[in-house]
PDB file of C-alpha atoms in Angstrom:
ATOM      1  CA  MET A  22     -59.464 -28.218  13.752  1.00 55.00           C
ATOM      2  CA  VAL A  23     -59.552 -28.041  17.263  1.00 57.00           C
ATOM      3  CA  GLU A  24     -57.285 -30.025  19.057  1.00 60.00           C
ATOM      4  CA  ILE A  25     -57.754 -30.771  23.141  1.00 64.00           C
ATOM      5  CA  TYR A  26     -55.148 -30.946  25.849  1.00 61.00           C
ATOM      6  CA  ARG A  27     -55.855 -32.818  28.901  1.00 65.00           C
ATOM      7  CA  ALA A  28     -54.758 -31.190  32.413  1.00 64.00           C
ATOM      8  CA  GLY A  29     -51.007 -31.053  33.177  1.00 63.00           C
ATOM      9  CA  GLU A  30     -50.229 -31.840  29.899  1.00 66.00           C
ATOM     10  CA  GLN A  31     -47.608 -29.884  28.110  1.00 67.00           C
ATOM     11  CA  LEU A  32     -48.678 -27.855  25.743  1.00 65.00           C
ATOM     12  CA  PRO A  33     -46.464 -26.975  22.465  1.00 64.00           C
ATOM     13  CA  PRO A  34     -44.090 -24.452  22.093  1.00 65.00           C
ATOM     14  CA  LYS A  35     -45.756 -21.598  20.614  1.00 68.00           C
ATOM     15  CA  LYS A  36     -44.535 -20.286  17.453  1.00 69.00           C
ATOM     16  CA  PRO A  37     -42.738 -17.118  17.916  1.00 70.00           C
ATOM     17  CA  SER A  38     -44.585 -14.341  15.401  1.00 75.00           C
ATOM     18  CA  ARG A  39     -42.649 -12.397  12.540  1.00 73.00           C
ATOM     19  CA  ARG A  40     -42.042  -9.581  14.943  1.00 74.00           C
ATOM     20  CA  GLN A  41     -40.293 -11.657  17.987  1.00 73.00           C
ATOM     21  CA  GLN A  42     -38.203 -13.580  15.611  1.00 70.00           C
ATOM     22  CA  LYS A  43     -36.727  -9.588  13.941  1.00 71.00           C
ATOM     23  CA  LYS A  44     -36.315  -8.797  17.739  1.00 72.00           C
ATOM     24  CA  VAL A  45     -34.349 -11.953  18.388  1.00 70.00           C
ATOM     25  CA  ALA A  46     -32.351 -11.506  15.388  1.00 66.00           C
ATOM     26  CA  GLN A  47     -31.378  -8.119  16.318  1.00 69.00           C
ATOM     27  CA  GLU A  48     -30.349  -8.866  19.606  1.00 71.00           C
ATOM     28  CA  MET A  49     -28.003 -11.633  18.493  1.00 67.00           C
ATOM     29  CA  THR A  50     -26.600  -9.175  15.733  1.00 67.00           C
ATOM     30  CA  ASN A  51     -25.930  -6.542  18.437  1.00 70.00           C
ATOM     31  CA  ARG A  52     -24.916  -8.719  20.978  1.00 70.00           C
ATOM     32  CA  ASN A  53     -21.926 -10.327  17.916  1.00 70.00           C
ATOM     33  CA  TRP A  54     -21.571  -6.712  17.191  1.00 70.00           C
ATOM     34  CA  ARG A  55     -20.549  -6.016  20.971  1.00 72.00           C
ATOM     35  CA  GLN A  56     -18.282  -8.820  21.149  1.00 70.00           C
ATOM     36  CA  LEU A  57     -16.411  -7.958  17.910  1.00 72.00           C
ATOM     37  CA  HIS A  58     -16.463  -4.209  18.454  1.00 72.00           C
ATOM     38  CA  SER A  59     -14.136  -5.231  21.734  1.00 70.00           C
ATOM     39  CA  LEU A  60     -12.155  -7.766  19.964  1.00 70.00           C
ATOM     40  CA  LEU A  61     -10.983  -5.733  16.924  1.00 73.00           C
ATOM     41  CA  LYS A  62     -10.214  -3.110  19.895  1.00 70.00           C
ATOM     42  CA  LYS A  63      -8.102  -5.522  21.302  1.00 68.00           C
ATOM     43  CA  LYS A  64      -6.334  -6.166  18.330  1.00 67.00           C
ATOM     44  CA  SER A  65      -5.832  -2.943  16.395  1.00 67.00           C
ATOM     45  CA  GLY A  66      -2.652  -1.260  16.144  1.00 68.00           C
ATOM     46  CA  PRO A  67      -0.877   2.283  15.998  1.00 69.00           C
ATOM     47  CA  LEU A  68      -1.833   4.257  12.576  1.00 66.00           C
ATOM     48  CA  ALA A  69       1.380   3.016  11.049  1.00 70.00           C
ATOM     49  CA  THR A  70       0.738  -0.985  11.106  1.00 81.00           C
ATOM     50  CA  ALA A  71      -1.628  -3.066   8.815  1.00 84.00           C
ATOM     51  CA  PHE A  72      -4.419  -3.705  10.821  1.00 87.00           C
ATOM     52  CA  ILE A  73      -6.500  -0.680  12.745  1.00 87.00           C
ATOM     53  CA  ALA A  74      -9.514  -0.599  13.875  1.00 86.00           C
ATOM     54  CA  TYR A  75     -12.054   2.442  14.469  1.00 86.00           C
ATOM     55  CA  PRO A  76      -8.669   4.669  13.046  1.00 86.00           C
ATOM     56  CA  ARG A  77      -8.785   8.404  14.472  1.00 83.00           C
ATOM     57  CA  GLY A  78      -7.824  11.218  12.296  1.00 83.00           C
ATOM     58  CA  VAL A  79      -8.303   9.056   9.326  1.00 86.00           C
ATOM     59  CA  ASN A  80     -10.620  10.025   6.407  1.00 86.00           C
ATOM     60  CA  PHE A  81     -10.771   9.005   2.509  1.00 86.00           C
ATOM     61  CA  GLU A  82     -11.641  11.335  -0.502  1.00 84.00           C
ATOM     62  CA  SER A  83     -15.314   9.460  -1.418  1.00 82.00           C
ATOM     63  CA  GLN A  84     -16.022   9.372   2.624  1.00 86.00           C
ATOM     64  CA  GLY A  85     -19.882  10.327   3.328  1.00 86.00           C
ATOM     65  CA  ASP A  86     -20.900  12.383   6.281  1.00 85.00           C
ATOM     66  CA  ASP A  87     -22.477   9.097   8.224  1.00 86.00           C
ATOM     67  CA  GLU A  88     -19.859   6.741   7.041  1.00 89.00           C
ATOM     68  CA  LYS A  89     -17.488   5.815   9.513  1.00 89.00           C
ATOM     69  CA  ILE A  90     -14.413   3.656   8.847  1.00 90.00           C
ATOM     70  CA  ILE A  91     -14.585   0.258  11.035  1.00 89.00           C
ATOM     71  CA  LEU A  92     -11.476  -1.418   9.511  1.00 89.00           C
ATOM     72  CA  LEU A  93      -8.274  -0.201   7.510  1.00 91.00           C
ATOM     73  CA  VAL A  94      -5.616  -2.519   6.505  1.00 92.00           C
ATOM     74  CA  ARG A  95      -3.048  -2.840   4.292  1.00 92.00           C
ATOM     75  CA  ARG A  96      -0.664  -5.899   3.576  1.00 92.00           C
ATOM     76  CA  HIS A  97       1.148  -8.063   6.617  1.00 92.00           C
ATOM     77  CA  TRP A  98       4.142  -6.152   7.804  1.00 91.00           C
ATOM     78  CA  ILE A  99       5.822  -9.842   6.812  1.00 92.00           C
ATOM     79  CA  THR A 100       5.204  -9.240   3.058  1.00 92.00           C
ATOM     80  CA  ASN A 101       7.894  -6.214   3.311  1.00 93.00           C
ATOM     81  CA  LEU A 102      10.600  -8.550   4.440  1.00 94.00           C
ATOM     82  CA  ARG A 103      11.482  -9.509   0.506  1.00 93.00           C
ATOM     83  CA  TRP A 104      11.929  -6.119  -0.312  1.00 94.00           C
ATOM     84  CA  LEU A 105      13.743  -4.996   2.352  1.00 95.00           C
ATOM     85  CA  PHE A 106      16.239  -8.164   2.220  1.00 95.00           C
ATOM     86  CA  LEU A 107      16.847  -7.266  -1.657  1.00 96.00           C
ATOM     87  CA  ALA A 108      17.538  -3.420  -0.592  1.00 95.00           C
ATOM     88  CA  LEU A 109      19.573  -5.005   2.237  1.00 95.00           C
ATOM     89  CA  ILE A 110      21.713  -6.897  -0.431  1.00 94.00           C
ATOM     90  CA  LEU A 111      21.557  -3.870  -2.797  1.00 93.00           C
ATOM     91  CA  ALA A 112      23.077  -1.820  -0.701  1.00 92.00           C
ATOM     92  CA  LEU A 113      25.874  -4.336   0.266  1.00 91.00           C
ATOM     93  CA  ALA A 114      26.629  -4.384  -3.038  1.00 88.00           C
ATOM     94  CA  PRO A 115      29.053  -1.830  -4.019  1.00 84.00           C
ATOM     95  CA  LEU A 116      31.317  -3.299  -0.722  1.00 81.00           C
ATOM     96  CA  LEU A 117      31.883  -6.584  -2.444  1.00 79.00           C
ATOM     97  CA  LEU A 118      32.098  -4.537  -6.161  1.00 74.00           C
ATOM     98  CA  PHE A 119      34.271  -2.004  -4.859  1.00 69.00           C
ATOM     99  CA  ASN A 120      37.775  -3.361  -5.483  1.00 71.00           C
ATOM    100  CA  SER A 121      36.253  -4.843  -9.145  1.00 73.00           C
ATOM    101  CA  PRO A 122      38.508  -4.116 -12.181  1.00 73.00           C
ATOM    102  CA  LEU A 123      35.488  -1.736 -13.659  1.00 69.00           C
ATOM    103  CA  LEU A 124      35.524   0.414 -10.648  1.00 69.00           C
ATOM    104  CA  THR A 125      39.301   0.560  -9.949  1.00 73.00           C
ATOM    105  CA  SER A 126      39.656   1.904 -13.781  1.00 73.00           C
ATOM    106  CA  PHE A 127      37.477   5.070 -12.583  1.00 72.00           C
ATOM    107  CA  PRO A 128      39.019   8.249 -11.897  1.00 76.00           C
ATOM    108  CA  PRO A 129      38.340   8.615  -8.004  1.00 76.00           C
ATOM    109  CA  ARG A 130      35.571  11.156  -8.300  1.00 78.00           C
ATOM    110  CA  LEU A 131      33.622   9.106 -10.697  1.00 79.00           C
ATOM    111  CA  ARG A 132      33.744   6.476  -8.995  1.00 81.00           C
ATOM    112  CA  LEU A 133      31.977   8.659  -5.927  1.00 83.00           C
ATOM    113  CA  GLY A 134      29.291   9.368  -8.516  1.00 83.00           C
ATOM    114  CA  ALA A 135      28.967   5.673  -9.378  1.00 83.00           C
ATOM    115  CA  LEU A 136      28.410   4.907  -5.916  1.00 85.00           C
ATOM    116  CA  MET A 137      26.143   7.875  -5.635  1.00 86.00           C
ATOM    117  CA  LEU A 138      24.001   6.653  -8.137  1.00 88.00           C
ATOM    118  CA  TRP A 139      23.761   3.421  -7.253  1.00 89.00           C
ATOM    119  CA  TYR A 140      22.695   3.946  -3.460  1.00 91.00           C
ATOM    120  CA  LEU A 141      20.303   6.610  -5.331  1.00 91.00           C
ATOM    121  CA  LEU A 142      18.831   3.763  -7.372  1.00 91.00           C
ATOM    122  CA  VAL A 143      18.348   1.733  -3.906  1.00 93.00           C
ATOM    123  CA  LEU A 144      16.849   4.723  -2.199  1.00 92.00           C
ATOM    124  CA  ALA A 145      14.323   4.936  -4.912  1.00 92.00           C
ATOM    125  CA  PHE A 146      13.469   1.412  -4.827  1.00 93.00           C
ATOM    126  CA  VAL A 147      12.781   1.404  -1.172  1.00 94.00           C
ATOM    127  CA  ILE A 148      10.744   4.627  -1.251  1.00 92.00           C
ATOM    128  CA  GLN A 149       8.395   3.319  -3.858  1.00 90.00           C
ATOM    129  CA  GLN A 150       8.154   0.167  -2.005  1.00 92.00           C
ATOM    130  CA  GLY A 151       7.651   1.531   1.155  1.00 91.00           C
ATOM    131  CA  LEU A 152       4.581   4.309  -0.117  1.00 90.00           C
ATOM    132  CA  ASP A 153       3.458   1.175  -2.153  1.00 90.00           C
ATOM    133  CA  TRP A 154       3.064  -0.390   0.989  1.00 91.00           C
ATOM    134  CA  LEU A 155       1.987   2.439   3.031  1.00 89.00           C
ATOM    135  CA  PHE A 156      -0.970   3.719   0.765  1.00 88.00           C
ATOM    136  CA  ASN A 157      -2.528   0.446  -0.835  1.00 90.00           C
ATOM    137  CA  VAL A 158      -5.314  -0.181   1.674  1.00 91.00           C
ATOM    138  CA  GLY A 159      -8.506  -1.705   2.456  1.00 92.00           C
ATOM    139  CA  ILE A 160     -11.356  -0.034   4.378  1.00 92.00           C
ATOM    140  CA  VAL A 161     -14.482  -1.405   5.816  1.00 92.00           C
ATOM    141  CA  THR A 162     -16.683   1.228   6.703  1.00 91.00           C
ATOM    142  CA  ASN A 163     -20.154   0.994   8.295  1.00 88.00           C
ATOM    143  CA  GLN A 164     -21.511   1.397   4.530  1.00 88.00           C
ATOM    144  CA  ARG A 165     -18.874  -0.089   1.807  1.00 90.00           C
ATOM    145  CA  VAL A 166     -15.642  -1.505   1.306  1.00 91.00           C
ATOM    146  CA  VAL A 167     -13.185   0.206  -0.169  1.00 91.00           C
ATOM    147  CA  ASP A 168     -10.060  -1.065  -2.367  1.00 91.00           C
ATOM    148  CA  ILE A 169      -7.332   2.002  -2.613  1.00 89.00           C
ATOM    149  CA  ASP A 170      -4.158   0.795  -5.062  1.00 87.00           C
ATOM    150  CA  PHE A 171      -1.111   2.272  -6.007  1.00 82.00           C
ATOM    151  CA  PHE A 172       0.274   0.186  -8.675  1.00 78.00           C
ATOM    152  CA  ASN A 173       3.092   2.769  -9.302  1.00 71.00           C
ATOM    153  CA  LEU A 174       3.920   6.211  -8.655  1.00 65.00           C
ATOM    154  CA  ILE A 175       1.153   7.268 -11.605  1.00 72.00           C
ATOM    155  CA  HIS A 176      -1.569   4.660 -11.491  1.00 79.00           C
ATOM    156  CA  LYS A 177      -4.192   4.188  -8.659  1.00 80.00           C
ATOM    157  CA  ARG A 178      -7.724   2.596  -8.612  1.00 85.00           C
ATOM    158  CA  ILE A 179     -10.320   3.080  -6.104  1.00 86.00           C
ATOM    159  CA  SER A 180     -13.316   0.577  -6.537  1.00 87.00           C
ATOM    160  CA  ASP A 181     -16.014   0.160  -3.929  1.00 87.00           C
ATOM    161  CA  ALA A 182     -19.072  -1.876  -2.842  1.00 88.00           C
ATOM    162  CA  GLU A 183     -22.100  -1.381  -0.541  1.00 89.00           C
ATOM    163  CA  ILE A 184     -21.956  -3.848   2.373  1.00 88.00           C
ATOM    164  CA  ARG A 185     -25.495  -4.690   1.557  1.00 87.00           C
ATOM    165  CA  LYS A 186     -24.380  -5.762  -2.204  1.00 87.00           C
ATOM    166  CA  ILE A 187     -21.874  -8.007  -0.758  1.00 88.00           C
ATOM    167  CA  GLN A 188     -22.913 -11.963  -2.119  1.00 88.00           C
ATOM    168  CA  ASP A 189     -20.129 -14.002  -1.135  1.00 89.00           C
ATOM    169  CA  VAL A 190     -16.792 -13.575   1.197  1.00 90.00           C
ATOM    170  CA  THR A 191     -13.921 -15.942   0.722  1.00 91.00           C
ATOM    171  CA  VAL A 192     -11.245 -16.276   3.249  1.00 93.00           C
ATOM    172  CA  ASN A 193      -8.149 -17.867   1.723  1.00 92.00           C
ATOM    173  CA  ILE A 194      -4.646 -18.808   4.068  1.00 91.00           C
ATOM    174  CA  ASN A 195      -2.537 -20.944   2.075  1.00 89.00           C
ATOM    175  CA  GLY A 196       1.346 -21.501   2.951  1.00 89.00           C
ATOM    176  CA  THR A 197       3.263 -22.342   5.881  1.00 90.00           C
ATOM    177  CA  LEU A 198       3.988 -17.984   6.642  1.00 89.00           C
ATOM    178  CA  ARG A 199       0.775 -17.554   6.179  1.00 91.00           C
ATOM    179  CA  THR A 200      -0.968 -19.744   8.655  1.00 92.00           C
ATOM    180  CA  LEU A 201       1.965 -18.929  11.157  1.00 92.00           C
ATOM    181  CA  PHE A 202       1.488 -15.758  10.900  1.00 91.00           C
ATOM    182  CA  ASN A 203      -1.985 -15.534  10.258  1.00 90.00           C
ATOM    183  CA  TYR A 204      -2.562 -13.598   7.334  1.00 92.00           C
ATOM    184  CA  GLY A 205      -4.013 -14.120   3.935  1.00 92.00           C
ATOM    185  CA  SER A 206      -6.264 -13.249   1.582  1.00 92.00           C
ATOM    186  CA  VAL A 207     -10.248 -12.113   1.732  1.00 92.00           C
ATOM    187  CA  PHE A 208     -12.197 -11.905  -1.791  1.00 93.00           C
ATOM    188  CA  ILE A 209     -15.455 -10.497  -1.768  1.00 91.00           C
ATOM    189  CA  GLN A 210     -17.793 -10.894  -4.423  1.00 91.00           C
ATOM    190  CA  THR A 211     -20.217  -8.566  -5.060  1.00 87.00           C
ATOM    191  CA  ALA A 212     -23.286  -7.165  -7.107  1.00 83.00           C
ATOM    192  CA  SER A 213     -22.018  -3.663  -7.730  1.00 74.00           C
ATOM    193  CA  GLU A 214     -20.120  -2.553 -11.238  1.00 74.00           C
ATOM    194  CA  ARG A 215     -16.887  -4.663 -10.164  1.00 72.00           C
ATOM    195  CA  PRO A 216     -17.744  -8.015  -9.336  1.00 78.00           C
ATOM    196  CA  GLU A 217     -14.878  -8.719  -6.552  1.00 84.00           C
ATOM    197  CA  ILE A 218     -12.940  -6.847  -4.594  1.00 88.00           C
ATOM    198  CA  SER A 219      -9.662  -8.380  -2.745  1.00 89.00           C
ATOM    199  CA  PHE A 220      -7.935  -7.546  -0.149  1.00 91.00           C
ATOM    200  CA  GLU A 221      -4.656  -9.325  -0.069  1.00 91.00           C
ATOM    201  CA  ASN A 222      -2.195 -10.790   1.953  1.00 92.00           C
ATOM    202  CA  ILE A 223      -3.905  -8.559   4.885  1.00 93.00           C
ATOM    203  CA  PRO A 224      -3.399  -9.692   9.152  1.00 92.00           C
ATOM    204  CA  LYS A 225      -6.591 -11.421  10.481  1.00 90.00           C
ATOM    205  CA  PRO A 226      -8.569 -12.716   7.074  1.00 91.00           C
ATOM    206  CA  ALA A 227     -11.028 -14.340   9.130  1.00 91.00           C
ATOM    207  CA  LEU A 228     -11.736 -11.613  11.746  1.00 89.00           C
ATOM    208  CA  VAL A 229     -12.190  -9.084   8.517  1.00 90.00           C
ATOM    209  CA  ALA A 230     -14.165 -11.543   6.607  1.00 90.00           C
ATOM    210  CA  ARG A 231     -16.279 -11.987  10.403  1.00 88.00           C
ATOM    211  CA  VAL A 232     -16.818  -8.054  10.623  1.00 88.00           C
ATOM    212  CA  LEU A 233     -18.300  -8.124   6.958  1.00 89.00           C
ATOM    213  CA  GLU A 234     -20.575 -10.900   7.980  1.00 87.00           C
ATOM    214  CA  VAL A 235     -21.962  -8.818  11.203  1.00 85.00           C
ATOM    215  CA  LEU A 236     -22.101  -5.588   8.952  1.00 85.00           C
ATOM    216  CA  GLN A 237     -24.309  -7.303   6.757  1.00 83.00           C
ATOM    217  CA  GLY A 238     -26.440  -8.800   9.657  1.00 79.00           C
ATOM    218  CA  ARG A 239     -27.194  -5.203  10.694  1.00 75.00           C
ATOM    219  CA  GLN A 240     -27.849  -3.647   7.069  1.00 73.00           C
ATOM    220  CA  ARG A 241     -30.211  -6.309   6.583  1.00 70.00           C
ATOM    221  CA  GLN A 242     -32.386  -5.166   9.428  1.00 67.00           C
TER     222      GLN A 242
ATOM    223  CA  MET B   4      38.970  10.989 -46.027  1.00 48.00           C
ATOM    224  CA  SER B   5      35.766  12.453 -46.236  1.00 48.00           C
ATOM    225  CA  GLY B   6      32.318  11.413 -47.310  1.00 52.00           C
ATOM    226  CA  GLY B   7      29.434  13.065 -48.226  1.00 63.00           C
ATOM    227  CA  ASN B   8      28.978  16.827 -46.631  1.00 75.00           C
ATOM    228  CA  VAL B   9      30.894  15.421 -43.363  1.00 74.00           C
ATOM    229  CA  ASP B  10      34.404  15.852 -42.761  1.00 80.00           C
ATOM    230  CA  TRP B  11      35.179  12.997 -40.776  1.00 80.00           C
ATOM    231  CA  ASP B  12      38.841  13.802 -40.124  1.00 82.00           C
ATOM    232  CA  LYS B  13      37.821  17.562 -38.456  1.00 82.00           C
ATOM    233  CA  LEU B  14      35.112  15.627 -36.747  1.00 79.00           C
ATOM    234  CA  ALA B  15      37.176  13.270 -35.449  1.00 80.00           C
ATOM    235  CA  GLN B  16      39.991  15.918 -34.428  1.00 80.00           C
ATOM    236  CA  PHE B  17      37.381  17.776 -32.226  1.00 79.00           C
ATOM    237  CA  LEU B  18      36.382  15.310 -30.567  1.00 74.00           C
ATOM    238  CA  LEU B  19      39.961  14.298 -29.648  1.00 76.00           C
ATOM    239  CA  HIS B  20      39.981  17.348 -27.270  1.00 75.00           C
ATOM    240  CA  PHE B  21      37.760  15.738 -24.676  1.00 73.00           C
ATOM    241  CA  SER B  22      38.872  13.640 -22.411  1.00 72.00           C
ATOM    242  CA  PRO B  23      36.992   9.742 -23.222  1.00 71.00           C
ATOM    243  CA  TRP B  24      35.775  10.213 -19.319  1.00 74.00           C
ATOM    244  CA  ILE B  25      33.327  13.026 -20.510  1.00 79.00           C
ATOM    245  CA  LEU B  26      30.655  10.782 -21.779  1.00 79.00           C
ATOM    246  CA  VAL B  27      30.490   8.423 -18.620  1.00 80.00           C
ATOM    247  CA  LYS B  28      30.440  12.152 -16.783  1.00 82.00           C
ATOM    248  CA  PHE B  29      27.123  13.221 -19.070  1.00 85.00           C
ATOM    249  CA  LEU B  30      25.728   9.812 -18.096  1.00 86.00           C
ATOM    250  CA  PHE B  31      26.339  10.590 -14.586  1.00 86.00           C
ATOM    251  CA  TRP B  32      24.766  14.161 -14.577  1.00 87.00           C
ATOM    252  CA  LEU B  33      22.030  12.506 -16.371  1.00 90.00           C
ATOM    253  CA  GLY B  34      21.431   9.682 -13.672  1.00 90.00           C
ATOM    254  CA  PHE B  35      21.425  12.398 -11.188  1.00 91.00           C
ATOM    255  CA  ALA B  36      19.017  14.704 -13.159  1.00 93.00           C
ATOM    256  CA  THR B  37      16.904  11.882 -13.415  1.00 93.00           C
ATOM    257  CA  TYR B  38      16.896  11.626  -9.425  1.00 93.00           C
ATOM    258  CA  PHE B  39      15.652  14.999  -9.017  1.00 93.00           C
ATOM    259  CA  ILE B  40      12.695  14.347 -11.451  1.00 94.00           C
ATOM    260  CA  PHE B  41      11.975  11.132  -9.824  1.00 92.00           C
ATOM    261  CA  ALA B  42      12.092  12.953  -6.086  1.00 93.00           C
ATOM    262  CA  LEU B  43       9.739  15.417  -8.162  1.00 94.00           C
ATOM    263  CA  VAL B  44       7.165  12.771  -9.402  1.00 91.00           C
ATOM    264  CA  VAL B  45       7.532  11.233  -5.486  1.00 91.00           C
ATOM    265  CA  LEU B  46       6.329  14.775  -4.312  1.00 93.00           C
ATOM    266  CA  THR B  47       3.324  14.859  -6.376  1.00 91.00           C
ATOM    267  CA  GLN B  48       2.233  11.273  -6.041  1.00 88.00           C
ATOM    268  CA  ILE B  49       2.645  11.580  -2.038  1.00 90.00           C
ATOM    269  CA  PHE B  50       0.181  14.877  -2.485  1.00 90.00           C
ATOM    270  CA  ALA B  51      -2.318  12.659  -4.617  1.00 87.00           C
ATOM    271  CA  MET B  52      -2.021   9.879  -2.574  1.00 87.00           C
ATOM    272  CA  THR B  53      -2.512  11.875   1.025  1.00 89.00           C
ATOM    273  CA  LYS B  54      -5.066  13.793  -0.824  1.00 88.00           C
ATOM    274  CA  THR B  55      -6.884  10.138  -1.435  1.00 86.00           C
ATOM    275  CA  ILE B  56      -6.536   8.614   2.096  1.00 87.00           C
ATOM    276  CA  LYS B  57      -6.254  11.837   5.091  1.00 88.00           C
ATOM    277  CA  SER B  58      -4.889  10.710   8.367  1.00 87.00           C
ATOM    278  CA  SER B  59      -2.414  12.262  10.850  1.00 85.00           C
ATOM    279  CA  LEU B  60       0.604  10.775   9.243  1.00 86.00           C
ATOM    280  CA  ASN B  61       0.307  12.735   6.153  1.00 89.00           C
ATOM    281  CA  VAL B  62       2.065  16.090   7.150  1.00 92.00           C
ATOM    282  CA  PHE B  63       5.215  13.467   7.925  1.00 92.00           C
ATOM    283  CA  ILE B  64       5.016  11.988   4.505  1.00 92.00           C
ATOM    284  CA  ARG B  65       4.378  15.723   2.805  1.00 93.00           C
ATOM    285  CA  ILE B  66       7.549  16.526   4.794  1.00 95.00           C
ATOM    286  CA  PHE B  67       9.254  13.666   3.928  1.00 93.00           C
ATOM    287  CA  GLY B  68       8.669  14.396   0.348  1.00 93.00           C
ATOM    288  CA  PHE B  69       9.865  17.838   0.429  1.00 94.00           C
ATOM    289  CA  LEU B  70      13.124  17.139   2.303  1.00 95.00           C
ATOM    290  CA  HIS B  71      13.426  13.812  -0.336  1.00 93.00           C
ATOM    291  CA  LEU B  72      13.400  16.686  -3.178  1.00 94.00           C
ATOM    292  CA  ILE B  73      15.687  18.904  -1.522  1.00 94.00           C
ATOM    293  CA  PHE B  74      18.339  16.213  -0.850  1.00 92.00           C
ATOM    294  CA  ALA B  75      18.088  15.404  -5.001  1.00 92.00           C
ATOM    295  CA  GLY B  76      18.478  18.732  -5.943  1.00 92.00           C
ATOM    296  CA  LEU B  77      21.542  19.246  -3.300  1.00 91.00           C
ATOM    297  CA  LEU B  78      22.874  16.175  -4.719  1.00 89.00           C
ATOM    298  CA  LEU B  79      22.677  17.120  -8.296  1.00 89.00           C
ATOM    299  CA  LEU B  80      24.042  20.615  -7.700  1.00 89.00           C
ATOM    300  CA  PHE B  81      27.117  19.145  -5.432  1.00 87.00           C
ATOM    301  CA  MET B  82      27.692  16.272  -8.487  1.00 83.00           C
ATOM    302  CA  LEU B  83      27.880  18.836 -10.996  1.00 83.00           C
ATOM    303  CA  GLY B  84      30.776  20.458  -9.134  1.00 82.00           C
ATOM    304  CA  VAL B  85      32.156  17.305  -8.278  1.00 76.00           C
ATOM    305  CA  LEU B  86      32.487  15.148 -11.681  1.00 68.00           C
TER     306      LEU B  86
END
């Protein structure tokens, strides 16, 4: 059917071709990526912190040659306060118990031994918790998300999923502390072998979800 | 008084030669020895972890692991002498 338009009448907007649509989407993604890139750089901290963007000199066991780490996240520092507080109480406990009948009945040398053993236990607890925080990391690269979990000193689990296999990303921030300090969990549903990868109690979870979203957009192109 | 093949009187006399604190001392030595083994496990675990995630921090963590092991060993020797 032929449509006739009179002189001066405005023509209906031309439907963009698939190629143009693709180009616009690509430009938008690139623009989003540039914005995100500068935001990430601004929010990033040094190597021993919980949120590091483009960490220098960091790589992991199964990293590919052309794979670049975009984000490295750990549990928010505030989650360490609980065990630090417990360690402080345990460290101060002998001061309170020093005059207890149980300890005063010990010969002086054995009392020293008991004290040393107690502090060794506290030290072991602190070392284990510290290493647990330092090495339980979530990594987002330009190709995959990797979750490295150390459950205790002799049990580790590494799971990963390709960005293109991500189906859904859920951000969960609940509770006063989490809202106040902006930390929470990111659950990543995947179509890979492990159906869900989670980064728990990480700082800026919404930003991490945004990074994943933009990366997915780039992967689709 | 004896029962079966065990001479309980002799055993009791033998045990009386020892101070009652010897058991406590033995438990303490066992505690320090266990801590030394824990330090060894920590060091091996540090090596495993730093192989999985490589970063410039790893050198310091490994040095810490070694120093911790040396500290646990020296403490064990010291306590064997002191107790």
